[in-house]
Coordinates of C-alpha atoms in Angstrom, one line a residue:
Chain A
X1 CA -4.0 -7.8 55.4
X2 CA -1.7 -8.9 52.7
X3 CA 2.1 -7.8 53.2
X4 CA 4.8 -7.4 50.7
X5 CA 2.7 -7.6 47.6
X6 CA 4.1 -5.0 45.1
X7 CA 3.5 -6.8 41.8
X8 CA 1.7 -9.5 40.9
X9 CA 4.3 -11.7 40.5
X10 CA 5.0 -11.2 44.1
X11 CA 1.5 -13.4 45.0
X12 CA 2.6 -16.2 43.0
X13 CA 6.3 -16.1 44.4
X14 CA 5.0 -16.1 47.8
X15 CA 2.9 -19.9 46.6
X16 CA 5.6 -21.1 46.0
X17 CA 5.9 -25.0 47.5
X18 CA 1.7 -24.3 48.9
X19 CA -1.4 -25.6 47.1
X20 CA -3.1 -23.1 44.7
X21 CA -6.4 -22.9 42.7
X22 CA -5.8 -22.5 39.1
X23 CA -9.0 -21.4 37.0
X24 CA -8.7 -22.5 32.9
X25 CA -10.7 -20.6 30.2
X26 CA -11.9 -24.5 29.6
X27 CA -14.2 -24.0 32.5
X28 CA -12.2 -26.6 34.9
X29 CA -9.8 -25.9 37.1
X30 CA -6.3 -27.7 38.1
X31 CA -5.8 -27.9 42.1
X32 CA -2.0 -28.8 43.2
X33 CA 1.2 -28.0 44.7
X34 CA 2.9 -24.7 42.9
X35 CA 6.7 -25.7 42.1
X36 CA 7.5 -23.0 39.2
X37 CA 6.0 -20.0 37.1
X38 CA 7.5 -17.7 34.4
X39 CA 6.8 -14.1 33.0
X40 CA 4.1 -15.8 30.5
X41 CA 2.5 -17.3 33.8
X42 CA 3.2 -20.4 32.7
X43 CA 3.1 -22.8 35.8
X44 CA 4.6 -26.0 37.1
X45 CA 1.8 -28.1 39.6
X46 CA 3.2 -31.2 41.5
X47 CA 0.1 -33.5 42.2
X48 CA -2.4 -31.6 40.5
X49 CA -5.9 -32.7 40.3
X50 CA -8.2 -31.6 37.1
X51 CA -12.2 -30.8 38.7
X52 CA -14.8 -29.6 36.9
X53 CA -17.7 -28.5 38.9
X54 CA -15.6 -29.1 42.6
X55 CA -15.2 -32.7 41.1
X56 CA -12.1 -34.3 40.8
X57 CA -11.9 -35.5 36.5
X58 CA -8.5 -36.6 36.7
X59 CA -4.8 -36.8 38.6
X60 CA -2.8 -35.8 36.4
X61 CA 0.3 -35.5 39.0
X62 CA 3.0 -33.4 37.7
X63 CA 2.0 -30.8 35.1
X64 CA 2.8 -28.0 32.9
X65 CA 0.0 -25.3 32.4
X66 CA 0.3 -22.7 29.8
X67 CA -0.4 -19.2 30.7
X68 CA -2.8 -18.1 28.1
X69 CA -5.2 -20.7 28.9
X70 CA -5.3 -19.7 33.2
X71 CA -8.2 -17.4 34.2
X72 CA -6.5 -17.0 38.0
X73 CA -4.3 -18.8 39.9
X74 CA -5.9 -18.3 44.1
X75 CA -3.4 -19.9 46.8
X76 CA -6.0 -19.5 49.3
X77 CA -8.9 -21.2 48.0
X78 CA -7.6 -24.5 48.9
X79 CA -7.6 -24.1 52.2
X80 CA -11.3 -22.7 52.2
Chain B
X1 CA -15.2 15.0 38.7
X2 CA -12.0 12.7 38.8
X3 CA -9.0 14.8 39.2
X4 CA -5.6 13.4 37.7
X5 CA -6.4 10.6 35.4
X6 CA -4.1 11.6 32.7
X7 CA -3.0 7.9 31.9
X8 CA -5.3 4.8 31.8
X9 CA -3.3 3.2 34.4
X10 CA -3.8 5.9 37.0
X11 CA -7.0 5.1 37.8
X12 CA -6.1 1.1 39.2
X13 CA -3.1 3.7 41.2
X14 CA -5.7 5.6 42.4
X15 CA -7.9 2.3 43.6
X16 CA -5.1 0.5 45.5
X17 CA -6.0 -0.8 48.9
X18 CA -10.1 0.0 47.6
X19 CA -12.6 -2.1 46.7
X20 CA -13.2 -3.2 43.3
X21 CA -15.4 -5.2 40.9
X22 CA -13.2 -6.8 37.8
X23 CA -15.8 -8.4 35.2
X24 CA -14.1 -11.2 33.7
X25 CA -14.4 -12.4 29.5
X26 CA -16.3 -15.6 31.0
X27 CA -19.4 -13.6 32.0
X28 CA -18.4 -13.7 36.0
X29 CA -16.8 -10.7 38.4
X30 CA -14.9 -10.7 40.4
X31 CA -15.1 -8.2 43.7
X32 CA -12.5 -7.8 45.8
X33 CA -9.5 -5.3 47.2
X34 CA -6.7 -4.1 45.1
X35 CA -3.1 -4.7 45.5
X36 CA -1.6 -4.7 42.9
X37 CA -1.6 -4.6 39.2
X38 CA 1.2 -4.3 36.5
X39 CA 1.2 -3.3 32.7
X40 CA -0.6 -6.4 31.2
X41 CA -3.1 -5.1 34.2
X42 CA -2.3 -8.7 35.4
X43 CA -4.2 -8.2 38.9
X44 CA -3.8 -8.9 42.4
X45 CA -7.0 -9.2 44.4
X46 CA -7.6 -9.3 48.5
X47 CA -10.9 -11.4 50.0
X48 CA -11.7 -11.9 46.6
X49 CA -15.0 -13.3 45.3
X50 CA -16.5 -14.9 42.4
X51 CA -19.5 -13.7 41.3
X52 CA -22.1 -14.4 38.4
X53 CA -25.2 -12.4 37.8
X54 CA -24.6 -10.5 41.3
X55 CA -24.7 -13.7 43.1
X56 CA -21.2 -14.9 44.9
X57 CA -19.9 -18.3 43.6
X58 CA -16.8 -18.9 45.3
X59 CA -14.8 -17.1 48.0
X60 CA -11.1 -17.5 46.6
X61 CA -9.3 -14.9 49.0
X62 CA -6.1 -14.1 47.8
X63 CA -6.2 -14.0 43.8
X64 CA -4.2 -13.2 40.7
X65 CA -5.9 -12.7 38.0
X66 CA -4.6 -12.5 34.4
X67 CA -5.2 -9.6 32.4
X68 CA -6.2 -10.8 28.8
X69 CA -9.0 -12.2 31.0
X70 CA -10.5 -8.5 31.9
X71 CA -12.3 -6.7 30.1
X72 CA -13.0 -4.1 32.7
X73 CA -12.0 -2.7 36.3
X74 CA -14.5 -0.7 37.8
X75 CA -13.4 0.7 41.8
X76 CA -16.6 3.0 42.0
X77 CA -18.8 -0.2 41.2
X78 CA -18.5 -1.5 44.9
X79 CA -20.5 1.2 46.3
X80 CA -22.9 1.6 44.1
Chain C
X1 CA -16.7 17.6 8.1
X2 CA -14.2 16.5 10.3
X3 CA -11.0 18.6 10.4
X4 CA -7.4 17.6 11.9
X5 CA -7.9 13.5 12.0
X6 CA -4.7 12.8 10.9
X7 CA -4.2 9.2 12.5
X8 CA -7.0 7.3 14.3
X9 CA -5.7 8.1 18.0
X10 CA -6.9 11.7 17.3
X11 CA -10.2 11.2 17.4
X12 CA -10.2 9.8 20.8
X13 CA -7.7 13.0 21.7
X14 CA -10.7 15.0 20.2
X15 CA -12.7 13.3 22.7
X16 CA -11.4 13.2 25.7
X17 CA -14.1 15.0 28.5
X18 CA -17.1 14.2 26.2
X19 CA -19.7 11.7 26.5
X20 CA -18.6 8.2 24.2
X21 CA -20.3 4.9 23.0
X22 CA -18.3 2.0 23.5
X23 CA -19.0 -1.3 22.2
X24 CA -17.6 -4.3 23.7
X25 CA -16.6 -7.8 22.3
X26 CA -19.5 -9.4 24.3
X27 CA -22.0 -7.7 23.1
X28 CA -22.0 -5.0 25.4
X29 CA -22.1 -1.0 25.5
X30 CA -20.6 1.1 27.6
X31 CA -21.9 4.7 27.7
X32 CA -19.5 7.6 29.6
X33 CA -17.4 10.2 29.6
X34 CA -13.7 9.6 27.9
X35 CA -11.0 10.7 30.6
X36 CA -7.9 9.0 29.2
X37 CA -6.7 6.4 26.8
X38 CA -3.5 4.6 25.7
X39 CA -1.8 3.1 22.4
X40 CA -3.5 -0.1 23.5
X41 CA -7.3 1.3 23.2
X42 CA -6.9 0.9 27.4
X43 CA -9.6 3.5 28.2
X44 CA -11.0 5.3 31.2
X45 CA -14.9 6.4 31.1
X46 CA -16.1 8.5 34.1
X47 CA -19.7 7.7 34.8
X48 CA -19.9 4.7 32.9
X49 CA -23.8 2.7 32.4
X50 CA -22.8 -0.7 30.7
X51 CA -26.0 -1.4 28.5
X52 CA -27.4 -4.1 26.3
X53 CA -30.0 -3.7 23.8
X54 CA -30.4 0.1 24.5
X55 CA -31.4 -0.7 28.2
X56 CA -28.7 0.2 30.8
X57 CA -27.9 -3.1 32.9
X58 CA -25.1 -1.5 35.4
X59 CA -23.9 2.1 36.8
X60 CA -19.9 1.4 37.2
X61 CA -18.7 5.1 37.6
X62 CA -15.3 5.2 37.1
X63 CA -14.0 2.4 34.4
X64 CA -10.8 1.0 33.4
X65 CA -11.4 -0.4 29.8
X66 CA -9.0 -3.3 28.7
X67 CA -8.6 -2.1 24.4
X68 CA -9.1 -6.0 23.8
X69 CA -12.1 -5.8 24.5
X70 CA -13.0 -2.8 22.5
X71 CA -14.8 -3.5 19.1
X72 CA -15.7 0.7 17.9
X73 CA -15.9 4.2 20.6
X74 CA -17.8 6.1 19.0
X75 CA -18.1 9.6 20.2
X76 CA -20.9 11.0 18.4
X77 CA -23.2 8.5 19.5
X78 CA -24.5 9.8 22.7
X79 CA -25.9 12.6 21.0
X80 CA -27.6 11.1 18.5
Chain D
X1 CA -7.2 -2.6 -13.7
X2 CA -6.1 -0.8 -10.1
X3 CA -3.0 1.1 -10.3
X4 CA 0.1 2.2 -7.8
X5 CA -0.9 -1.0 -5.7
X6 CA 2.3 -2.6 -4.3
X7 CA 1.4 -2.9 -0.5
X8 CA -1.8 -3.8 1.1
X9 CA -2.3 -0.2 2.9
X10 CA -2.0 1.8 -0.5
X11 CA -5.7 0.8 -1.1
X12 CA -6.6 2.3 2.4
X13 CA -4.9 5.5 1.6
X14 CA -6.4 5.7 -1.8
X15 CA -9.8 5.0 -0.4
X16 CA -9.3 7.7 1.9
X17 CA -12.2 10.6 1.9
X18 CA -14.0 7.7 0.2
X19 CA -16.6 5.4 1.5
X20 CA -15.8 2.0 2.7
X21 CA -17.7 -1.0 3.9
X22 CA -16.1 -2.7 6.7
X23 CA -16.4 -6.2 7.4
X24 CA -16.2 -6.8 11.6
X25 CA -15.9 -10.2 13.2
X26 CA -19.5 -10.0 15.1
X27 CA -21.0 -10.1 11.8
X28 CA -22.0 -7.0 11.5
X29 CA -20.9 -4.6 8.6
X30 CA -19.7 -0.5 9.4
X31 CA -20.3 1.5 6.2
X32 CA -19.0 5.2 6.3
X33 CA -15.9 7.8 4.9
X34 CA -12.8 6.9 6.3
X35 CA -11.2 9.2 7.3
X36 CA -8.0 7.8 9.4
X37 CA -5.8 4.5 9.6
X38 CA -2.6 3.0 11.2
X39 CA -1.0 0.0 10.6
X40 CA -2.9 -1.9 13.2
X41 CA -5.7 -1.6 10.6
X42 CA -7.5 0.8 13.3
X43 CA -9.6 3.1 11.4
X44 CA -11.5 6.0 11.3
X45 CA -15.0 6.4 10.0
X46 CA -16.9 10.0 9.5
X47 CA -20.9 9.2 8.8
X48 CA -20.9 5.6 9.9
X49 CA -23.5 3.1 10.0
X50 CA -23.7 0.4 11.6
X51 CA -25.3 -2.4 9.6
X52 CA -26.9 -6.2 10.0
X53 CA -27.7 -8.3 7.1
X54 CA -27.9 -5.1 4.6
X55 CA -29.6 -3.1 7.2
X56 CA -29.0 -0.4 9.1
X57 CA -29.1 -1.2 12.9
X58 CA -27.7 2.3 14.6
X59 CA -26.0 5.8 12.6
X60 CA -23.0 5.8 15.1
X61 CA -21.1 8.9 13.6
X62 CA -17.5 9.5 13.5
X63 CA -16.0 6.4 14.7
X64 CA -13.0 4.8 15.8
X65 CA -12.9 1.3 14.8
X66 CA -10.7 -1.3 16.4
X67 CA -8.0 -3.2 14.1
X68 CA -8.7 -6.5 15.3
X69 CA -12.3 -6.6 15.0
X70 CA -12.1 -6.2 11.1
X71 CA -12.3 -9.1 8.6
X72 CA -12.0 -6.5 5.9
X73 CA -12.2 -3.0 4.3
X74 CA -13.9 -2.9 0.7
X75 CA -13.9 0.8 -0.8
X76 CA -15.5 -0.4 -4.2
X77 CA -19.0 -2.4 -2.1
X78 CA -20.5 0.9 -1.4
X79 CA -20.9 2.1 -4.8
X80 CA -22.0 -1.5 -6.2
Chain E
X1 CA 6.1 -29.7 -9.7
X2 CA 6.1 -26.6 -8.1
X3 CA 9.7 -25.1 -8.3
X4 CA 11.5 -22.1 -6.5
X5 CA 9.2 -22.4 -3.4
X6 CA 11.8 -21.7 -0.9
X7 CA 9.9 -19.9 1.5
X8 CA 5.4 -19.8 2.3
X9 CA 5.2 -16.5 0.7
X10 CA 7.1 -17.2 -2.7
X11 CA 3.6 -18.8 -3.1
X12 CA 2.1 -15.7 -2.9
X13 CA 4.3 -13.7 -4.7
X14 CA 4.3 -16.0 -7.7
X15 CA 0.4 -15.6 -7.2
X16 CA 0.1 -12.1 -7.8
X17 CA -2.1 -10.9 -10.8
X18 CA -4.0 -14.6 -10.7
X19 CA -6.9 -15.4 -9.2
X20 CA -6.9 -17.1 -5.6
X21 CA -9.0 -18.4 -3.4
X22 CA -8.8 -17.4 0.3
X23 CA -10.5 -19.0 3.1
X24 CA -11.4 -17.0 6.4
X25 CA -12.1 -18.2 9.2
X26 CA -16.0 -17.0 9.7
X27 CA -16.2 -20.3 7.0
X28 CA -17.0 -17.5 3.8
X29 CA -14.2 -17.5 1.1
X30 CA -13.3 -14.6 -0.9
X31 CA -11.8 -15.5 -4.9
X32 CA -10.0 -12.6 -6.5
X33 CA -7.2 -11.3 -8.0
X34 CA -4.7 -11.1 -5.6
X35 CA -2.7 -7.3 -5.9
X36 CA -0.4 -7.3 -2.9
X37 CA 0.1 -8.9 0.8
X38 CA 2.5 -8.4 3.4
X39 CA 4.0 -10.0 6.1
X40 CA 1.6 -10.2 8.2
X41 CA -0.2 -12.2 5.1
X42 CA -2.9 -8.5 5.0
X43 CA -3.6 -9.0 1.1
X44 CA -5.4 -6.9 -1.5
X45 CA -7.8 -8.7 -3.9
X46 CA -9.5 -6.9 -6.8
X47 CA -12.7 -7.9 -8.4
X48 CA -13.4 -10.0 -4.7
X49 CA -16.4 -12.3 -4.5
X50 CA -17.3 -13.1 -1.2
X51 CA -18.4 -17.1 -1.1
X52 CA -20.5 -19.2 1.3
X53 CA -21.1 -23.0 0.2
X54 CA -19.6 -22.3 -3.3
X55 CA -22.3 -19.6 -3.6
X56 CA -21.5 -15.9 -4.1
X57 CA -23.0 -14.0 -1.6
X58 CA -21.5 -10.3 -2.3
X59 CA -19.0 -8.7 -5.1
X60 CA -17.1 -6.7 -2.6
X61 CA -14.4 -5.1 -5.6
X62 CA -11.4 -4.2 -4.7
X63 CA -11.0 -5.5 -1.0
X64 CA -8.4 -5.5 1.9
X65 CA -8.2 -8.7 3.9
X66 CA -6.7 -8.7 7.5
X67 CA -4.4 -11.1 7.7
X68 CA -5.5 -12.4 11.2
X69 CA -9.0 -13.7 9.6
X70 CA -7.2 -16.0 6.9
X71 CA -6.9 -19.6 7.3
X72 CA -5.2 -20.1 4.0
X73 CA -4.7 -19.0 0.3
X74 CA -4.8 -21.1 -2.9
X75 CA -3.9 -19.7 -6.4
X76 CA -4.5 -23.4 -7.8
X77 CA -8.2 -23.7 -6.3
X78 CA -9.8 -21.2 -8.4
X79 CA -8.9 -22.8 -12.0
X80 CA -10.0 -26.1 -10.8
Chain F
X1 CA 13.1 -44.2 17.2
X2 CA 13.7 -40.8 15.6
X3 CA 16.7 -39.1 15.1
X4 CA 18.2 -35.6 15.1
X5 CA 15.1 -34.6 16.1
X6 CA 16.8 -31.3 18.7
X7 CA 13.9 -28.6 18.2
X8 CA 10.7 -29.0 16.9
X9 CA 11.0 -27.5 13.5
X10 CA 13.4 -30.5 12.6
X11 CA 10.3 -32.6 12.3
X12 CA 8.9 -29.9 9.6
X13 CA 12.4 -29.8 7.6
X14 CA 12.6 -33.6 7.8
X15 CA 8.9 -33.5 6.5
X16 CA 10.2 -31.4 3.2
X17 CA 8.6 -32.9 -0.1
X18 CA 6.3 -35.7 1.4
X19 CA 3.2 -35.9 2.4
X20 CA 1.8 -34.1 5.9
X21 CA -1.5 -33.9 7.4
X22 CA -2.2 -30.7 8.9
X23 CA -5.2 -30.4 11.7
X24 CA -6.5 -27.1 11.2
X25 CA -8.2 -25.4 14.1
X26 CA -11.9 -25.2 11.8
X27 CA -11.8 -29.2 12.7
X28 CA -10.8 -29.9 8.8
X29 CA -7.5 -31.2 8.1
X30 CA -5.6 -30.5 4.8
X31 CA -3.6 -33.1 3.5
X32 CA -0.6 -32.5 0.9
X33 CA 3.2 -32.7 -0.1
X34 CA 5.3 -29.9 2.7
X35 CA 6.8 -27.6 0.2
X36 CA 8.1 -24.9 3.0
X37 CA 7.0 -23.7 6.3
X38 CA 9.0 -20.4 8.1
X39 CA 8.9 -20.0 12.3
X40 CA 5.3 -18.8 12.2
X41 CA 4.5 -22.2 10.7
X42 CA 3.1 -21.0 7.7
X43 CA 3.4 -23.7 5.6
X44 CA 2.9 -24.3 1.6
X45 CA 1.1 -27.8 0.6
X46 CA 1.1 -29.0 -3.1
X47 CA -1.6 -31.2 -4.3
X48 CA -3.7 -30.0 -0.7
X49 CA -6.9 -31.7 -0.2
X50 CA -9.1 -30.1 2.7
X51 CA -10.6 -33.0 4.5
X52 CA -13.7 -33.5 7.0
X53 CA -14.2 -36.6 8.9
X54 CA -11.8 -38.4 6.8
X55 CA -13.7 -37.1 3.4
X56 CA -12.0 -35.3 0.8
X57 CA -14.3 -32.1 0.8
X58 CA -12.2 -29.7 -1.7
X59 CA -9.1 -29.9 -4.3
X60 CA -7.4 -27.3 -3.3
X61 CA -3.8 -27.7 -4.9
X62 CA -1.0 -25.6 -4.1
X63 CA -2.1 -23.7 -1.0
X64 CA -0.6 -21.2 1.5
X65 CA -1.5 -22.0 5.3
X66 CA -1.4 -19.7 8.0
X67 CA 0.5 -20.9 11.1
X68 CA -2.1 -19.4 13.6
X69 CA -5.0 -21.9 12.1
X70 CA -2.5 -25.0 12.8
X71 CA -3.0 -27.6 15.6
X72 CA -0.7 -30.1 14.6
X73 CA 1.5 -31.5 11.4
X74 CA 2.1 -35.1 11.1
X75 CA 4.2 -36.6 8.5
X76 CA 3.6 -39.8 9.3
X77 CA -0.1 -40.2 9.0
X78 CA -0.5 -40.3 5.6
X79 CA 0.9 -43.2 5.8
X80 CA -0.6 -45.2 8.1
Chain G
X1 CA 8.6 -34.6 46.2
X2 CA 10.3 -33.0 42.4
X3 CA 14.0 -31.9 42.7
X4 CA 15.2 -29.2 40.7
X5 CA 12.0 -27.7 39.0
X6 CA 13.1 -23.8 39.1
X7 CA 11.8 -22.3 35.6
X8 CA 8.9 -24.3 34.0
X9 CA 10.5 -25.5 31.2
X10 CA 12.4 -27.8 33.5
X11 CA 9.5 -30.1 33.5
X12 CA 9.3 -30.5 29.9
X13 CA 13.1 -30.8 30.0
X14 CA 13.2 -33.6 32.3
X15 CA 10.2 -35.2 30.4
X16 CA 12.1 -35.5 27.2
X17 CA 12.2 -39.2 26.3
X18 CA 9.5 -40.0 28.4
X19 CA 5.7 -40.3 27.2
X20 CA 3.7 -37.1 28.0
X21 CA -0.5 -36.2 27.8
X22 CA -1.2 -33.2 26.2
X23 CA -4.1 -31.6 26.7
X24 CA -5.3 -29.1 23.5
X25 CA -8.0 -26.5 23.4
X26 CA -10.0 -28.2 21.0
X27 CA -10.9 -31.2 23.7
X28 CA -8.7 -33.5 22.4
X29 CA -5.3 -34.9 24.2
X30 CA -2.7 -36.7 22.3
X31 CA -0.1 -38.7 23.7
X32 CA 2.9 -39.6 23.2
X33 CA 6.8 -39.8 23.5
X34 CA 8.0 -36.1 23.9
X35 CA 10.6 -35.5 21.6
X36 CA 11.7 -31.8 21.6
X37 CA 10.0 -28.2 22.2
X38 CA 10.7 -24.7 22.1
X39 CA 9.4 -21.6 24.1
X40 CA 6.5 -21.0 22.3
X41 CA 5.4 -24.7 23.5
X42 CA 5.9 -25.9 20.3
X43 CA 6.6 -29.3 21.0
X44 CA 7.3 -33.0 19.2
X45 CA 5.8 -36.2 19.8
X46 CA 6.7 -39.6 18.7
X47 CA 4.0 -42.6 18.5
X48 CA 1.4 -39.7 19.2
X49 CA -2.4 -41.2 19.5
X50 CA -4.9 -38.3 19.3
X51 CA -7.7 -39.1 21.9
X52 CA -11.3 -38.3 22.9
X53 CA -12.5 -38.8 26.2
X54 CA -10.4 -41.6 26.9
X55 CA -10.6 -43.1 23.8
X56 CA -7.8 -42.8 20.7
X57 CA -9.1 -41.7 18.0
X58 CA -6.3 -41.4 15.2
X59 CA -3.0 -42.9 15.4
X60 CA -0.8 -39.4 14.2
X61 CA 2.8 -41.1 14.6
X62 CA 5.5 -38.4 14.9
X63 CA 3.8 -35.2 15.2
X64 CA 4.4 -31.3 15.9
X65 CA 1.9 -29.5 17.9
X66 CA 2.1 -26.0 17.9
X67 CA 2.1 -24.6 21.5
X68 CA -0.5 -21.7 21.5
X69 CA -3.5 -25.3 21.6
X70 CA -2.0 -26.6 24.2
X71 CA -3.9 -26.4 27.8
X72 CA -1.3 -28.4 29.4
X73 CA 1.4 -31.5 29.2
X74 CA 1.5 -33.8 32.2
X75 CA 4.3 -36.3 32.0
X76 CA 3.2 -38.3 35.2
X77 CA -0.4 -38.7 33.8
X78 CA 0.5 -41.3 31.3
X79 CA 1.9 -43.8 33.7
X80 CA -1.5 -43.2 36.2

């Protein structure tokens, strides 16, 4: 069971500083640290990997994501 | 019959803490319990799954979704 | 003839507790009856059947409609 | 010569209780009397067809068709 | 020279009653005279051709373009 | 090094009266002289020449570009 | 470990100065010096190099992307 969450926002404030899955409309997906998100869900990821297929593509470390392009953002899937 | 729907958003009201299945622009579902949602019917989703053509993907637990991702959000579909 | 469609929204008044086509943005249909709507085209079907190619794929029951998604509803359809 | 145009949606309500061919984005064509508009461009159509490559796929009836799906909305292509 | 362009649409209002060429984005073109437009760039053509590969495919008439489906507008393009 | 470069549309009103290549989202670029732009990046070319694969497809002149079809304006790649 | 990343935009605010990789929708990146950008993700790159899978592809110079094609900008990836 899931305390505490009354809007959505409230899943991604509770992330904060923990690893999250983020799923693109490209078809990959960005893995990494949550620092930061706004009302647009755009979303700051410290060490974030790019995978494609659960394959790693690229490090691209620090990095600014752009809400219209994110599908969903899951912190527990890393830890699956 | 489904008594008090006068507003589109009563019906994801009515389905919090129930199953539901959410079928996604990118031809995949997702199945999982509702939490929350807010007027962009951004989505929060419990044990969430990721299905494609009734097969599950990828178990992503805890998941927000973005709402100009849906295109709809069915609670009765679970038990079907 | 069609009497008192003064502005688009009144045909969907017109329809609400009657059986409507809906046809999706991914090629889709969705066949049920209308029980509520909003400014966005949000709409709710009761006993929804998502079909393609005049072959029902899916019962959903109870549907939340994102209006993005929505290409036409068309409530003299289903008796056609 | 056309007369009395000076904004875009005085050709809508001159064509209205006329019939219009509209243009939609999935290449298909929705012929019928319009009957309705806003300024989304959402429209109303009393007697519509819905048509592929100059032929008629389904008679869907009075319909409400989605702004956003529309490319355009010709009143003089029907009586070519 | 082009003088007293101070703003994208002086272009188009110095365009009205001349031809123009508009290009949408499903690659036709339409070529017309160009009655009225608004902000959001909707437009009114009269005596509209639509184009594919400098070919006409239909006279649509008089014709009212959503904005959204433009990619741009040239009153030069057509004398050329 | 650039200067006075403080928000973004600096680089279009620097731009003003010499020649910009615009990528347009249809994988053509238009190349001409920046006559205006407004904060939807609408801009007006002069002299515009669509382009494919560095070939001049299409003369088009003066032409009115909407913003929403823009990926990116670069002044200084005519040069180069 | 980042220090003081509260609100997104902090990232691209530290970044300024500094070279950045953009990603864009259309499967290109560009990189180059990040010179300014606005909330819409507009943004301004100086020495920009458009690139392909790795590989440049055009030499752009100063350049404005506008911010609704951009996936993401990652100012750690350049120095990888």
């Amino acid at each position: 069971m899931v305390n505490g969450i009354e809007r959505p926002l409230d899943v991604l404030n509770n992330a904060k500083g923990k690893e999250v899955l983020v799923q693109l409309k490209n078809n990959r997906q960005m893995v990494g640290t949550l620092l930061a998100f706004d009302i647009h869900i755009n979303v700051v990821l410290d060490n974030a990997k790019e995978m494609l297929d659960d394959e790693t593509k690229r490090n691209v470390g620090l990095t600014f994501l752009r809400g219209d392009t994110i599908i969903f953002i899951s912190p527990a899937s890393v830890s699956k």
